[in-house]
Amino acid sequence: MDVLDATGTKLSRKIYLKCFLCGCQAQECASSRKHSVSELQAYIAKEINNYLSEDAKILVSMESKSF
Protein backbone atom coordinates (compact mmCIF):
# COMPACT_ATOMS: atom_id res chain seq x y z
CA MET A 1 0.00 0.00 0.00
CA ASP A 2 1.34 3.42 -0.90
CA VAL A 3 1.05 6.28 1.57
CA LEU A 4 0.82 9.77 0.13
CA ASP A 5 1.33 13.15 1.78
CA ALA A 6 -1.06 16.10 1.39
CA THR A 7 0.48 16.99 -2.00
CA GLY A 8 0.16 13.45 -3.34
CA THR A 9 3.85 12.64 -3.04
CA LYS A 10 4.56 9.01 -2.20
CA LEU A 11 6.14 8.58 1.22
CA SER A 12 8.63 5.78 1.82
CA ARG A 13 10.27 4.22 4.84
CA LYS A 14 13.81 5.16 5.80
CA ILE A 15 14.30 1.68 7.24
CA TYR A 16 13.09 -1.38 5.36
CA LEU A 17 11.29 -4.24 7.04
CA LYS A 18 12.71 -7.76 6.98
CA CYS A 19 10.81 -10.73 5.64
CA PHE A 20 9.56 -13.03 8.41
CA LEU A 21 10.52 -16.13 6.43
CA CYS A 22 13.93 -15.39 4.94
CA GLY A 23 15.17 -12.12 6.41
CA CYS A 24 15.49 -10.35 3.05
CA GLN A 25 13.85 -7.00 2.40
CA ALA A 26 10.12 -7.65 2.87
CA GLN A 27 9.06 -5.36 0.02
CA GLU A 28 11.13 -7.40 -2.44
CA CYS A 29 9.68 -10.70 -1.23
CA ALA A 30 6.15 -9.31 -1.40
CA SER A 31 6.46 -7.79 -4.86
CA SER A 32 8.13 -10.89 -6.32
CA ARG A 33 5.80 -13.25 -4.41
CA LYS A 34 8.85 -15.14 -3.25
CA HIS A 35 6.86 -17.07 -0.64
CA SER A 36 3.52 -18.81 -1.07
CA VAL A 37 0.42 -17.87 0.87
CA SER A 38 0.53 -21.26 2.61
CA GLU A 39 4.12 -20.63 3.76
CA LEU A 40 3.09 -17.28 5.23
CA GLN A 41 -0.01 -18.76 6.86
CA ALA A 42 2.05 -21.56 8.42
CA TYR A 43 4.54 -19.05 9.82
CA ILE A 44 1.78 -16.84 11.25
CA ALA A 45 -0.03 -19.84 12.79
CA LYS A 46 3.22 -21.01 14.40
CA GLU A 47 3.92 -17.55 15.84
CA ILE A 48 0.37 -17.25 17.22
CA ASN A 49 0.64 -20.69 18.81
CA ASN A 50 4.03 -19.79 20.33
CA TYR A 51 2.61 -16.56 21.72
CA LEU A 52 -0.45 -18.25 23.16
CA SER A 53 1.69 -21.01 24.62
CA GLU A 54 3.93 -18.47 26.37
CA ASP A 55 0.88 -16.54 27.57
CA ALA A 56 -0.60 -19.75 28.98
CA LYS A 57 2.67 -20.49 30.81
CA ILE A 58 2.55 -17.05 32.42
CA LEU A 59 -1.07 -17.52 33.47
CA VAL A 60 -0.34 -20.93 35.00
CA SER A 61 2.65 -19.48 36.82
CA MET A 62 0.54 -16.61 38.18
CA GLU A 63 -2.26 -18.98 39.26
CA SER A 64 0.14 -21.27 41.10
CA LYS A 65 1.54 -18.31 43.09
CA SER A 66 -1.91 -17.24 44.24
CA PHE A 67 -2.57 -20.46 46.16
Short mmCIF file of the N, C-alpha and C atoms (twelve columns), coordinates in Angstrom:
data_MODEL
# 
_entry.id   MODEL 
# 
loop_
_atom_site.group_PDB 
_atom_site.id 
_atom_site.type_symbol 
_atom_site.label_atom_id 
_atom_site.label_alt_id 
_atom_site.label_comp_id 
_atom_site.label_asym_id 
_atom_site.label_seq_id 
_atom_site.Cartn_x 
_atom_site.Cartn_y 
_atom_site.Cartn_z 
_atom_site.pdbx_PDB_model_num 
ATOM 1   N N  . MET A 1  0.848  -1.161  0.000  1 
ATOM 2   C CA . MET A 1  0.000  0.000   0.000  1 
ATOM 3   C C  . MET A 1  0.899  1.231   0.000  1 
ATOM 4   N N  . ASP A 2  0.600  2.165   -0.857 1 
ATOM 5   C CA . ASP A 2  1.340  3.417   -0.898 1 
ATOM 6   C C  . ASP A 2  0.694  4.429   0.037  1 
ATOM 7   N N  . VAL A 3  1.528  5.199   0.711  1 
ATOM 8   C CA . VAL A 3  1.052  6.277   1.569  1 
ATOM 9   C C  . VAL A 3  1.501  7.582   0.927  1 
ATOM 10  N N  . LEU A 4  0.553  8.498   0.774  1 
ATOM 11  C CA . LEU A 4  0.824  9.772   0.131  1 
ATOM 12  C C  . LEU A 4  0.698  10.904  1.135  1 
ATOM 13  N N  . ASP A 5  1.486  11.964  0.921  1 
ATOM 14  C CA . ASP A 5  1.329  13.146  1.776  1 
ATOM 15  C C  . ASP A 5  0.228  14.038  1.200  1 
ATOM 16  N N  . ALA A 6  0.029  15.207  1.795  1 
ATOM 17  C CA . ALA A 6  -1.062 16.100  1.390  1 
ATOM 18  C C  . ALA A 6  -0.935 16.564  -0.063 1 
ATOM 19  N N  . THR A 7  0.271  16.555  -0.604 1 
ATOM 20  C CA . THR A 7  0.478  16.988  -1.996 1 
ATOM 21  C C  . THR A 7  0.414  15.829  -2.979 1 
ATOM 22  N N  . GLY A 8  0.226  14.618  -2.465 1 
ATOM 23  C CA . GLY A 8  0.156  13.448  -3.338 1 
ATOM 24  C C  . GLY A 8  1.496  12.778  -3.584 1 
ATOM 25  N N  . THR A 9  2.527  13.241  -2.896 1 
ATOM 26  C CA . THR A 9  3.855  12.643  -3.038 1 
ATOM 27  C C  . THR A 9  3.921  11.356  -2.234 1 
ATOM 28  N N  . LYS A 10 4.439  10.303  -2.860 1 
ATOM 29  C CA . LYS A 10 4.557  9.008   -2.200 1 
ATOM 30  C C  . LYS A 10 5.603  9.085   -1.089 1 
ATOM 31  N N  . LEU A 11 5.220  8.640   0.091  1 
ATOM 32  C CA . LEU A 11 6.142  8.575   1.219  1 
ATOM 33  C C  . LEU A 11 6.757  7.183   1.271  1 
ATOM 34  N N  . SER A 12 7.999  7.098   1.694  1 
ATOM 35  C CA . SER A 12 8.634  5.784   1.817  1 
ATOM 36  C C  . SER A 12 9.349  5.693   3.156  1 
ATOM 37  N N  . ARG A 13 9.574  4.458   3.571  1 
ATOM 38  C CA . ARG A 13 10.270 4.219   4.837  1 
ATOM 39  C C  . ARG A 13 11.753 4.502   4.681  1 
ATOM 40  N N  . LYS A 14 12.352 4.979   5.770  1 
ATOM 41  C CA . LYS A 14 13.810 5.164   5.798  1 
ATOM 42  C C  . LYS A 14 14.500 3.838   6.106  1 
ATOM 43  N N  . ILE A 15 13.779 2.989   6.857  1 
ATOM 44  C CA . ILE A 15 14.304 1.677   7.239  1 
ATOM 45  C C  . ILE A 15 13.362 0.632   6.656  1 
ATOM 46  N N  . TYR A 16 13.920 -0.350  5.972  1 
ATOM 47  C CA . TYR A 16 13.094 -1.377  5.360  1 
ATOM 48  C C  . TYR A 16 12.835 -2.519  6.333  1 
ATOM 49  N N  . LEU A 17 11.661 -3.109  6.200  1 
ATOM 50  C CA . LEU A 17 11.291 -4.243  7.036  1 
ATOM 51  C C  . LEU A 17 11.896 -5.524  6.488  1 
ATOM 52  N N  . LYS A 18 12.178 -6.460  7.386  1 
ATOM 53  C CA . LYS A 18 12.713 -7.760  6.980  1 
ATOM 54  C C  . LYS A 18 11.584 -8.763  6.804  1 
ATOM 55  N N  . CYS A 19 11.768 -9.653  5.868  1 
ATOM 56  C CA . CYS A 19 10.812 -10.728 5.637  1 
ATOM 57  C C  . CYS A 19 10.838 -11.678 6.838  1 
ATOM 58  N N  . PHE A 20 9.651  -12.086 7.290  1 
ATOM 59  C CA . PHE A 20 9.561  -13.029 8.409  1 
ATOM 60  C C  . PHE A 20 10.199 -14.371 8.065  1 
ATOM 61  N N  . LEU A 21 10.097 -14.780 6.809  1 
ATOM 62  C CA . LEU A 21 10.520 -16.127 6.430  1 
ATOM 63  C C  . LEU A 21 12.004 -16.234 6.099  1 
ATOM 64  N N  . CYS A 22 12.545 -15.238 5.395  1 
ATOM 65  C CA . CYS A 22 13.935 -15.395 4.938  1 
ATOM 66  C C  . CYS A 22 14.880 -14.277 5.370  1 
ATOM 67  N N  . GLY A 23 14.333 -13.199 5.940  1 
ATOM 68  C CA . GLY A 23 15.173 -12.118 6.410  1 
ATOM 69  C C  . GLY A 23 15.571 -11.105 5.355  1 
ATOM 70  N N  . CYS A 24 15.202 -11.326 4.116  1 
ATOM 71  C CA . CYS A 24 15.485 -10.355 3.052  1 
ATOM 72  C C  . CYS A 24 14.549 -9.164  3.217  1 
ATOM 73  N N  . GLN A 25 14.718 -8.162  2.359  1 
ATOM 74  C CA . GLN A 25 13.847 -6.998  2.404  1 
ATOM 75  C C  . GLN A 25 12.416 -7.432  2.084  1 
ATOM 76  N N  . ALA A 26 11.498 -7.169  2.988  1 
ATOM 77  C CA . ALA A 26 10.118 -7.646  2.874  1 
ATOM 78  C C  . ALA A 26 9.431  -7.144  1.603  1 
ATOM 79  N N  . GLN A 27 9.703  -5.910  1.214  1 
ATOM 80  C CA . GLN A 27 9.062  -5.359  0.022  1 
ATOM 81  C C  . GLN A 27 9.439  -6.154  -1.221 1 
ATOM 82  N N  . GLU A 28 10.688 -6.603  -1.289 1 
ATOM 83  C CA . GLU A 28 11.126 -7.398  -2.440 1 
ATOM 84  C C  . GLU A 28 10.444 -8.759  -2.454 1 
ATOM 85  N N  . CYS A 29 10.353 -9.392  -1.301 1 
ATOM 86  C CA . CYS A 29 9.682  -10.697 -1.227 1 
ATOM 87  C C  . CYS A 29 8.216  -10.560 -1.608 1 
ATOM 88  N N  . ALA A 30 7.566  -9.500  -1.108 1 
ATOM 89  C CA . ALA A 30 6.146  -9.307  -1.397 1 
ATOM 90  C C  . ALA A 30 5.910  -9.034  -2.877 1 
ATOM 91  N N  . SER A 31 6.703  -8.151  -3.461 1 
ATOM 92  C CA . SER A 31 6.463  -7.793  -4.865 1 
ATOM 93  C C  . SER A 31 6.800  -8.930  -5.818 1 
ATOM 94  N N  . SER A 32 7.757  -9.757  -5.450 1 
ATOM 95  C CA . SER A 32 8.126  -10.889 -6.318 1 
ATOM 96  C C  . SER A 32 7.343  -12.159 -5.973 1 
ATOM 97  N N  . ARG A 33 6.549  -12.082 -4.904 1 
ATOM 98  C CA . ARG A 33 5.796  -13.247 -4.410 1 
ATOM 99  C C  . ARG A 33 6.722  -14.446 -4.185 1 
ATOM 100 N N  . LYS A 34 7.811  -14.139 -3.516 1 
ATOM 101 C CA . LYS A 34 8.846  -15.141 -3.253 1 
ATOM 102 C C  . LYS A 34 8.326  -16.311 -2.426 1 
ATOM 103 N N  . HIS A 35 7.403  -16.039 -1.518 1 
ATOM 104 C CA . HIS A 35 6.858  -17.071 -0.638 1 
ATOM 105 C C  . HIS A 35 5.378  -17.273 -0.927 1 
ATOM 106 N N  . SER A 36 4.928  -18.502 -0.796 1 
ATOM 107 C CA . SER A 36 3.519  -18.808 -1.069 1 
ATOM 108 C C  . SER A 36 2.648  -18.361 0.106  1 
ATOM 109 N N  . VAL A 37 1.374  -18.228 -0.173 1 
ATOM 110 C CA . VAL A 37 0.418  -17.867 0.874  1 
ATOM 111 C C  . VAL A 37 0.435  -18.927 1.975  1 
ATOM 112 N N  . SER A 38 0.530  -20.192 1.594  1 
ATOM 113 C CA . SER A 38 0.528  -21.259 2.609  1 
ATOM 114 C C  . SER A 38 1.769  -21.191 3.491  1 
ATOM 115 N N  . GLU A 39 2.917  -20.796 2.942  1 
ATOM 116 C CA . GLU A 39 4.124  -20.626 3.765  1 
ATOM 117 C C  . GLU A 39 3.914  -19.513 4.786  1 
ATOM 118 N N  . LEU A 40 3.341  -18.401 4.325  1 
ATOM 119 C CA . LEU A 40 3.094  -17.277 5.226  1 
ATOM 120 C C  . LEU A 40 2.064  -17.638 6.291  1 
ATOM 121 N N  . GLN A 41 1.012  -18.342 5.898  1 
ATOM 122 C CA . GLN A 41 -0.013 -18.758 6.858  1 
ATOM 123 C C  . GLN A 41 0.573  -19.702 7.903  1 
ATOM 124 N N  . ALA A 42 1.428  -20.616 7.484  1 
ATOM 125 C CA . ALA A 42 2.047  -21.561 8.422  1 
ATOM 126 C C  . ALA A 42 2.924  -20.814 9.423  1 
ATOM 127 N N  . TYR A 43 3.683  -19.836 8.937  1 
ATOM 128 C CA . TYR A 43 4.538  -19.046 9.825  1 
ATOM 129 C C  . TYR A 43 3.687  -18.281 10.842 1 
ATOM 130 N N  . ILE A 44 2.643  -17.629 10.363 1 
ATOM 131 C CA . ILE A 44 1.778  -16.843 11.248 1 
ATOM 132 C C  . ILE A 44 1.104  -17.743 12.282 1 
ATOM 133 N N  . ALA A 45 0.609  -18.900 11.863 1 
ATOM 134 C CA . ALA A 45 -0.026 -19.840 12.791 1 
ATOM 135 C C  . ALA A 45 0.966  -20.295 13.858 1 
ATOM 136 N N  . LYS A 46 2.191  -20.576 13.449 1 
ATOM 137 C CA . LYS A 46 3.223  -21.008 14.399 1 
ATOM 138 C C  . LYS A 46 3.512  -19.904 15.417 1 
ATOM 139 N N  . GLU A 47 3.637  -18.665 14.946 1 
ATOM 140 C CA . GLU A 47 3.920  -17.546 15.839 1 
ATOM 141 C C  . GLU A 47 2.766  -17.307 16.812 1 
ATOM 142 N N  . ILE A 48 1.539  -17.411 16.336 1 
ATOM 143 C CA . ILE A 48 0.374  -17.250 17.215 1 
ATOM 144 C C  . ILE A 48 0.371  -18.342 18.266 1 
ATOM 145 N N  . ASN A 49 0.616  -19.575 17.856 1 
ATOM 146 C CA . ASN A 49 0.643  -20.687 18.812 1 
ATOM 147 C C  . ASN A 49 1.753  -20.510 19.836 1 
ATOM 148 N N  . ASN A 50 2.927  -20.047 19.391 1 
ATOM 149 C CA . ASN A 50 4.028  -19.788 20.327 1 
ATOM 150 C C  . ASN A 50 3.645  -18.709 21.329 1 
ATOM 151 N N  . TYR A 51 3.024  -17.653 20.842 1 
ATOM 152 C CA . TYR A 51 2.605  -16.559 21.718 1 
ATOM 153 C C  . TYR A 51 1.583  -17.048 22.730 1 
ATOM 154 N N  . LEU A 52 0.584  -17.755 22.256 1 
ATOM 155 C CA . LEU A 52 -0.453 -18.250 23.157 1 
ATOM 156 C C  . LEU A 52 0.113  -19.243 24.157 1 
ATOM 157 N N  . SER A 53 1.056  -20.045 23.725 1 
ATOM 158 C CA . SER A 53 1.686  -21.006 24.618 1 
ATOM 159 C C  . SER A 53 2.445  -20.283 25.730 1 
ATOM 160 N N  . GLU A 54 3.193  -19.241 25.374 1 
ATOM 161 C CA . GLU A 54 3.932  -18.465 26.373 1 
ATOM 162 C C  . GLU A 54 2.966  -17.756 27.311 1 
ATOM 163 N N  . ASP A 55 1.885  -17.210 26.759 1 
ATOM 164 C CA . ASP A 55 0.878  -16.538 27.568 1 
ATOM 165 C C  . ASP A 55 0.257  -17.515 28.560 1 
ATOM 166 N N  . ALA A 56 -0.018 -18.733 28.103 1 
ATOM 167 C CA . ALA A 56 -0.598 -19.751 28.981 1 
ATOM 168 C C  . ALA A 56 0.378  -20.114 30.097 1 
ATOM 169 N N  . LYS A 57 1.667  -20.193 29.790 1 
ATOM 170 C CA . LYS A 57 2.667  -20.494 30.810 1 
ATOM 171 C C  . LYS A 57 2.688  -19.413 31.888 1 
ATOM 172 N N  . ILE A 58 2.557  -18.164 31.461 1 
ATOM 173 C CA . ILE A 58 2.550  -17.055 32.416 1 
ATOM 174 C C  . ILE A 58 1.313  -17.138 33.302 1 
ATOM 175 N N  . LEU A 59 0.158  -17.415 32.699 1 
ATOM 176 C CA . LEU A 59 -1.071 -17.517 33.468 1 
ATOM 177 C C  . LEU A 59 -1.005 -18.653 34.484 1 
ATOM 178 N N  . VAL A 60 -0.472 -19.792 34.078 1 
ATOM 179 C CA . VAL A 60 -0.339 -20.932 34.999 1 
ATOM 180 C C  . VAL A 60 0.604  -20.564 36.133 1 
ATOM 181 N N  . SER A 61 1.688  -19.885 35.803 1 
ATOM 182 C CA . SER A 61 2.652  -19.475 36.818 1 
ATOM 183 C C  . SER A 61 2.004  -18.514 37.811 1 
ATOM 184 N N  . MET A 62 1.207  -17.577 37.321 1 
ATOM 185 C CA . MET A 62 0.542  -16.615 38.182 1 
ATOM 186 C C  . MET A 62 -0.500 -17.299 39.060 1 
ATOM 187 N N  . GLU A 63 -1.239 -18.258 38.498 1 
ATOM 188 C CA . GLU A 63 -2.257 -18.983 39.265 1 
ATOM 189 C C  . GLU A 63 -1.625 -19.804 40.373 1 
ATOM 190 N N  . SER A 64 -0.480 -20.423 40.092 1 
ATOM 191 C CA . SER A 64 0.144  -21.271 41.102 1 
ATOM 192 C C  . SER A 64 0.695  -20.439 42.266 1 
ATOM 193 N N  . LYS A 65 1.030  -19.180 42.021 1 
ATOM 194 C CA . LYS A 65 1.541  -18.310 43.086 1 
ATOM 195 C C  . LYS A 65 0.417  -17.779 43.953 1 
ATOM 196 N N  . SER A 66 -0.814 -17.792 43.459 1 
ATOM 197 C CA . SER A 66 -1.910 -17.237 44.240 1 
ATOM 198 C C  . SER A 66 -2.490 -18.221 45.254 1 
ATOM 199 N N  . PHE A 67 -2.053 -19.469 45.219 1 
ATOM 200 C CA . PHE A 67 -2.570 -20.463 46.163 1 
ATOM 201 C C  . PHE A 67 -1.706 -20.550 47.386 1 
# 
